[in-house]
């Protein structure tokens, strides 16, 4: 069913949430646009202006590593100022009352954690852009540390322990999907009775397979997205409206 208007959509969503035992929210860029995080894939987005740096280029070229970090620091303003939006707060409310065991996200902005969901319960399919890791020994680095050294030497720094390259903790183009996160997302999907796909165009595979997997496993499927998606036909409810508006009634105060 495609909701004819936002009030009907919210009312039907409330019925589905009330009836559910285990809800898995699955979020994409659309939940964070009201927080000032740019949607990288949208027309005019960063990835359409700058060709993405492939993982093998990052590993093999100091100049590409420098360029990757220059781009990251250029986005710092967006990321450091962003606060959770209404969608994040609504999902954190469902989490707090035990309705949702966690959240699966394609986003890298850390806003689910900022909204109060424990880091262990945020399954990040594309990693996290708010810290960095050594690609060889996995040591964690804060962006401040990288920025200070980059500023001093003009070169992206390597790991102080092992000399490996340090990259933001995101999954780059050409980099393998994180196995543990994929596994956990699948387990949560198979255990849920209501799957909420929020702000994702559901075109980026393999992530887009999760709503289909949930539906085939007998869960109800809700799609909240401004634009139509390829899975709208099989969804139990589709609301094509502003995500913050649709989810704000579910914020517990
Ligand atoms: Zn290292």
CSV table of C-alpha atoms and ligand atoms in Angstrom, one decimal:
chain,number,residue,atom,x,y,z
A,1,UNK,CA,0.0,0.0,0.0
A,2,UNK,CA,1.3,3.5,-0.9
A,3,UNK,CA,0.0,5.9,1.7
A,4,UNK,CA,-2.3,8.5,0.0
A,5,UNK,CA,-1.2,11.2,2.4
A,6,UNK,CA,1.2,11.6,5.3
A,7,UNK,CA,-1.4,11.3,8.1
A,8,UNK,CA,-2.6,8.0,6.7
A,9,UNK,CA,1.0,6.8,6.4
A,10,UNK,CA,1.8,7.7,10.0
A,11,UNK,CA,-1.4,6.0,11.3
A,12,UNK,CA,-0.7,2.8,9.4
A,13,UNK,CA,3.0,2.9,10.5
A,14,UNK,CA,1.9,3.2,14.1
A,15,UNK,CA,-0.3,0.1,13.8
A,16,UNK,CA,2.6,-1.9,12.3
A,17,UNK,CA,5.0,-0.7,15.0
A,18,UNK,CA,2.6,-1.5,17.8
A,19,UNK,CA,2.0,-5.0,16.5
A,20,UNK,CA,5.7,-5.8,16.0
A,21,UNK,CA,8.0,-7.6,18.4
A,22,UNK,CA,11.3,-7.1,16.7
A,23,UNK,CA,11.8,-4.1,14.4
A,24,UNK,CA,14.9,-3.7,12.3
A,25,UNK,CA,15.4,-0.2,10.9
A,26,UNK,CA,17.6,0.0,7.9
A,27,UNK,CA,18.8,3.5,7.1
A,28,UNK,CA,20.3,5.4,4.2
A,29,UNK,CA,21.3,9.0,3.3
A,30,UNK,CA,17.7,10.3,3.4
A,31,UNK,CA,17.5,10.1,7.2
A,32,UNK,CA,20.5,12.4,7.5
A,33,UNK,CA,19.8,15.1,5.0
A,34,UNK,CA,18.0,17.2,7.5
A,35,UNK,CA,21.1,17.0,9.6
A,36,UNK,CA,23.2,18.8,7.0
A,37,UNK,CA,25.0,15.6,5.8
A,38,UNK,CA,25.3,15.7,2.0
A,39,UNK,CA,23.9,12.8,0.1
A,40,UNK,CA,27.1,11.7,-1.8
A,41,UNK,CA,25.3,9.9,-4.5
A,42,UNK,CA,22.7,12.6,-5.3
A,43,UNK,CA,23.0,14.7,-8.5
A,44,UNK,CA,25.4,17.4,-7.6
A,45,UNK,CA,26.7,15.4,-4.6
A,46,UNK,CA,30.4,15.1,-3.8
A,47,UNK,CA,30.7,11.8,-5.7
A,48,UNK,CA,29.4,13.3,-8.9
A,49,UNK,CA,31.9,16.2,-8.7
A,50,UNK,CA,35.0,14.2,-7.6
A,51,UNK,CA,35.6,10.8,-9.0
A,52,UNK,CA,35.7,8.5,-5.9
A,53,UNK,CA,39.1,7.3,-5.0
A,54,UNK,CA,39.3,3.5,-5.4
A,55,UNK,CA,40.6,1.4,-2.6
A,56,UNK,CA,43.6,0.1,-4.6
A,57,UNK,CA,44.6,3.6,-5.6
A,58,UNK,CA,44.5,4.6,-1.9
A,59,UNK,CA,46.8,1.8,-1.0
A,60,UNK,CA,49.3,2.2,-3.8
A,61,UNK,CA,49.6,6.0,-4.0
A,62,UNK,CA,50.8,8.6,-1.4
A,63,UNK,CA,49.2,11.3,-3.6
A,64,UNK,CA,45.9,9.6,-3.6
A,65,UNK,CA,46.0,9.2,0.2
A,66,UNK,CA,46.8,12.9,0.5
A,67,UNK,CA,43.9,13.7,-1.8
A,68,UNK,CA,41.5,11.4,0.2
A,69,UNK,CA,42.4,13.2,3.4
A,70,UNK,CA,42.1,16.6,1.8
A,71,UNK,CA,38.6,15.7,0.7
A,72,UNK,CA,37.8,14.3,4.2
A,73,UNK,CA,39.0,17.5,5.9
A,74,UNK,CA,37.0,19.6,3.5
A,75,UNK,CA,33.8,17.8,4.6
A,76,UNK,CA,34.7,18.2,8.3
A,77,UNK,CA,32.4,21.2,8.7
A,78,UNK,CA,29.4,19.1,7.7
A,79,UNK,CA,30.2,16.1,9.8
A,80,UNK,CA,31.4,17.8,13.0
A,81,UNK,CA,28.3,20.1,13.1
A,82,UNK,CA,25.7,17.4,12.4
A,83,UNK,CA,23.3,16.4,15.2
A,84,UNK,CA,20.8,13.6,15.1
A,85,UNK,CA,17.6,14.4,13.2
A,86,UNK,CA,14.0,13.5,14.0
A,87,UNK,CA,14.3,10.1,12.3
A,88,UNK,CA,17.4,9.2,14.4
A,89,UNK,CA,15.6,10.2,17.6
A,90,UNK,CA,12.5,8.2,16.7
A,91,UNK,CA,14.6,5.1,16.1
A,92,UNK,CA,16.5,5.6,19.3
A,93,UNK,CA,13.1,5.7,21.1
A,94,UNK,CA,12.1,2.4,19.6
A,95,UNK,CA,15.5,1.0,20.7
A,96,UNK,CA,15.2,2.3,24.3
A,97,UNK,CA,11.9,0.6,24.8
A,98,UNK,CA,13.2,-2.7,23.4
A,99,UNK,CA,11.2,-2.7,20.2
A,100,UNK,CA,14.3,-2.5,18.0
A,101,UNK,CA,17.5,-4.5,18.9
A,102,UNK,CA,19.6,-2.0,16.9
A,103,UNK,CA,19.9,-0.5,13.5
A,104,UNK,CA,21.5,-1.4,10.2
A,105,UNK,CA,22.8,1.6,8.3
A,106,UNK,CA,24.4,2.5,5.0
A,107,UNK,CA,25.4,5.8,6.6
A,108,UNK,CA,28.9,6.7,7.8
A,109,UNK,CA,28.0,9.8,9.9
A,110,UNK,CA,27.8,8.3,13.4
A,111,UNK,CA,24.4,9.9,14.0
A,112,UNK,CA,22.7,6.8,15.3
A,113,UNK,CA,25.4,6.5,18.0
A,114,UNK,CA,24.9,10.2,18.8
A,115,UNK,CA,21.2,9.7,19.2
A,116,UNK,CA,21.8,7.2,22.0
A,117,UNK,CA,22.0,3.8,20.3
A,118,UNK,CA,25.0,1.8,21.7
A,119,UNK,CA,27.8,1.6,19.2
A,120,UNK,CA,27.7,-2.2,19.4
A,121,UNK,CA,24.1,-2.1,18.2
A,122,UNK,CA,24.7,0.1,15.2
A,123,UNK,CA,25.6,-2.2,12.3
A,124,UNK,CA,27.5,-0.1,9.8
A,125,UNK,CA,27.6,-1.6,6.3
A,126,UNK,CA,29.8,1.2,4.8
A,127,UNK,CA,31.9,1.9,7.9
A,128,UNK,CA,32.3,5.2,9.8
A,129,UNK,CA,33.7,8.5,8.7
A,130,UNK,CA,34.3,10.0,12.1
A,131,UNK,CA,37.5,8.1,12.9
A,132,UNK,CA,40.3,6.4,11.1
A,133,UNK,CA,42.0,3.0,11.2
A,134,UNK,CA,45.3,1.5,10.2
A,135,UNK,CA,44.7,-0.8,7.2
A,136,UNK,CA,47.4,-3.2,8.4
A,137,UNK,CA,47.0,-3.5,12.2
A,138,UNK,CA,43.5,-2.0,12.6
A,139,UNK,CA,44.7,0.5,15.2
A,140,UNK,CA,42.2,3.3,15.7
A,141,UNK,CA,43.2,6.9,15.1
A,142,UNK,CA,41.2,10.0,15.8
A,143,UNK,CA,40.8,12.5,12.9
A,144,UNK,CA,42.6,15.2,15.0
A,145,UNK,CA,45.7,13.1,15.1
A,146,UNK,CA,45.7,12.6,11.4
A,147,UNK,CA,45.0,16.3,10.7
A,148,UNK,CA,47.8,17.5,12.9
A,149,UNK,CA,50.4,15.4,11.2
A,150,UNK,CA,49.0,16.1,7.7
A,151,UNK,CA,49.1,19.8,8.5
A,152,UNK,CA,52.7,19.6,9.7
A,153,UNK,CA,54.1,17.5,6.9
A,154,UNK,CA,51.7,17.9,4.0
A,155,UNK,CA,51.5,14.1,3.7
A,156,UNK,CA,48.9,11.7,4.9
A,157,UNK,CA,50.6,9.9,7.9
A,158,UNK,CA,51.2,6.2,8.3
A,159,UNK,CA,50.6,4.1,11.4
A,160,UNK,CA,53.0,4.9,14.2
A,161,UNK,CA,53.0,1.2,15.3
A,162,UNK,CA,53.4,-0.7,12.1
A,163,UNK,CA,53.8,1.8,9.2
A,164,UNK,CA,50.5,0.7,7.6
A,165,UNK,CA,48.4,3.3,5.8
A,166,UNK,CA,45.7,5.1,7.8
A,167,UNK,CA,42.3,5.5,6.2
A,168,UNK,CA,39.0,6.8,7.4
A,169,UNK,CA,37.0,3.8,8.8
A,170,UNK,CA,34.7,3.8,5.8
A,171,UNK,CA,34.3,1.1,3.1
A,172,UNK,CA,35.7,2.6,-0.1
A,173,UNK,CA,34.8,1.7,-3.7
A,174,UNK,CA,36.7,-1.4,-4.5
A,175,UNK,CA,37.0,-2.4,-0.8
A,176,UNK,CA,35.4,-5.6,0.5
A,177,UNK,CA,32.2,-5.3,2.4
A,178,UNK,CA,32.8,-5.8,6.2
A,179,UNK,CA,32.0,-9.5,6.8
A,180,UNK,CA,31.0,-9.1,10.4
A,181,UNK,CA,28.6,-6.3,9.7
A,182,UNK,CA,27.1,-8.1,6.8
A,183,UNK,CA,26.6,-11.2,8.9
A,184,UNK,CA,25.0,-9.3,11.8
A,185,UNK,CA,22.7,-7.4,9.4
A,186,UNK,CA,21.6,-10.7,8.0
A,187,UNK,CA,20.9,-12.2,11.4
A,188,UNK,CA,18.9,-9.2,12.5
A,189,UNK,CA,17.0,-9.2,9.3
A,190,UNK,CA,16.1,-12.9,9.7
A,191,UNK,CA,15.0,-12.4,13.3
A,192,UNK,CA,12.7,-9.3,12.7
A,193,UNK,CA,9.0,-9.2,12.1
A,194,UNK,CA,9.0,-5.6,10.9
A,195,UNK,CA,11.7,-4.2,8.6
A,196,UNK,CA,11.8,-0.4,8.2
A,197,UNK,CA,13.7,0.8,5.1
A,198,UNK,CA,14.3,4.5,5.7
A,199,UNK,CA,15.8,7.0,3.4
A,200,UNK,CA,17.5,4.5,1.1
A,201,UNK,CA,17.0,4.3,-2.6
A,202,UNK,CA,17.6,0.5,-2.2
A,203,UNK,CA,19.7,0.3,-5.3
A,204,UNK,CA,23.1,-0.3,-3.7
A,205,UNK,CA,23.7,-4.0,-3.5
A,206,UNK,CA,24.3,-6.1,-1.5
A,207,UNK,CA,22.8,-3.9,1.1
A,208,UNK,CA,19.5,-3.5,-0.8
A,209,UNK,CA,19.0,-7.3,-0.5
A,210,UNK,CA,18.1,-7.0,3.2
A,211,UNK,CA,14.5,-5.7,2.8
A,212,UNK,CA,13.9,-8.4,0.2
A,213,UNK,CA,15.3,-11.0,2.6
A,214,UNK,CA,13.1,-9.8,5.4
A,215,UNK,CA,10.0,-9.8,3.3
A,216,UNK,CA,10.7,-13.3,2.0
A,217,UNK,CA,11.2,-14.5,5.5
A,218,UNK,CA,7.7,-13.3,6.5
A,219,UNK,CA,8.4,-9.9,8.0
A,220,UNK,CA,6.3,-6.9,7.2
A,221,UNK,CA,8.2,-4.3,5.1
A,222,UNK,CA,7.8,-0.6,5.3
A,223,UNK,CA,9.6,1.8,2.9
A,224,UNK,CA,9.9,5.5,3.9
A,225,UNK,CA,11.6,7.4,1.1
A,226,UNK,CA,10.9,10.5,-0.8
A,227,UNK,CA,11.3,8.8,-4.1
A,228,UNK,CA,9.9,5.6,-5.4
A,229,UNK,CA,12.1,2.5,-5.0
A,230,UNK,CA,12.2,-0.8,-6.8
A,231,UNK,CA,10.8,-2.7,-3.8
A,232,UNK,CA,7.7,-0.5,-3.4
A,233,UNK,CA,5.5,-3.1,-5.0
A,234,UNK,CA,6.2,-5.8,-2.4
A,235,UNK,CA,6.1,-3.4,0.6
A,236,UNK,CA,3.2,-3.5,3.1
A,237,UNK,CA,3.5,0.2,3.5
A,238,UNK,CA,5.2,2.9,1.4
A,239,UNK,CA,5.3,6.5,2.6
A,240,UNK,CA,6.8,8.9,0.1
A,241,UNK,CA,7.2,11.9,2.3
A,242,UNK,CA,9.7,13.8,4.4
A,243,UNK,CA,11.3,11.3,6.8
A,244,UNK,CA,11.6,13.6,9.7
A,245,UNK,CA,7.9,14.5,9.4
A,246,UNK,CA,6.8,10.8,9.2
A,247,UNK,CA,9.0,9.7,12.1
A,248,UNK,CA,8.7,12.6,14.5
A,249,UNK,CA,5.4,11.3,16.1
A,250,UNK,CA,7.5,8.2,17.3
A,251,UNK,CA,10.0,10.2,19.3
A,252,UNK,CA,9.4,9.5,23.0
A,253,UNK,CA,9.9,12.5,25.2
B,1,LIG,ZN1,49.2,-0.2,12.1
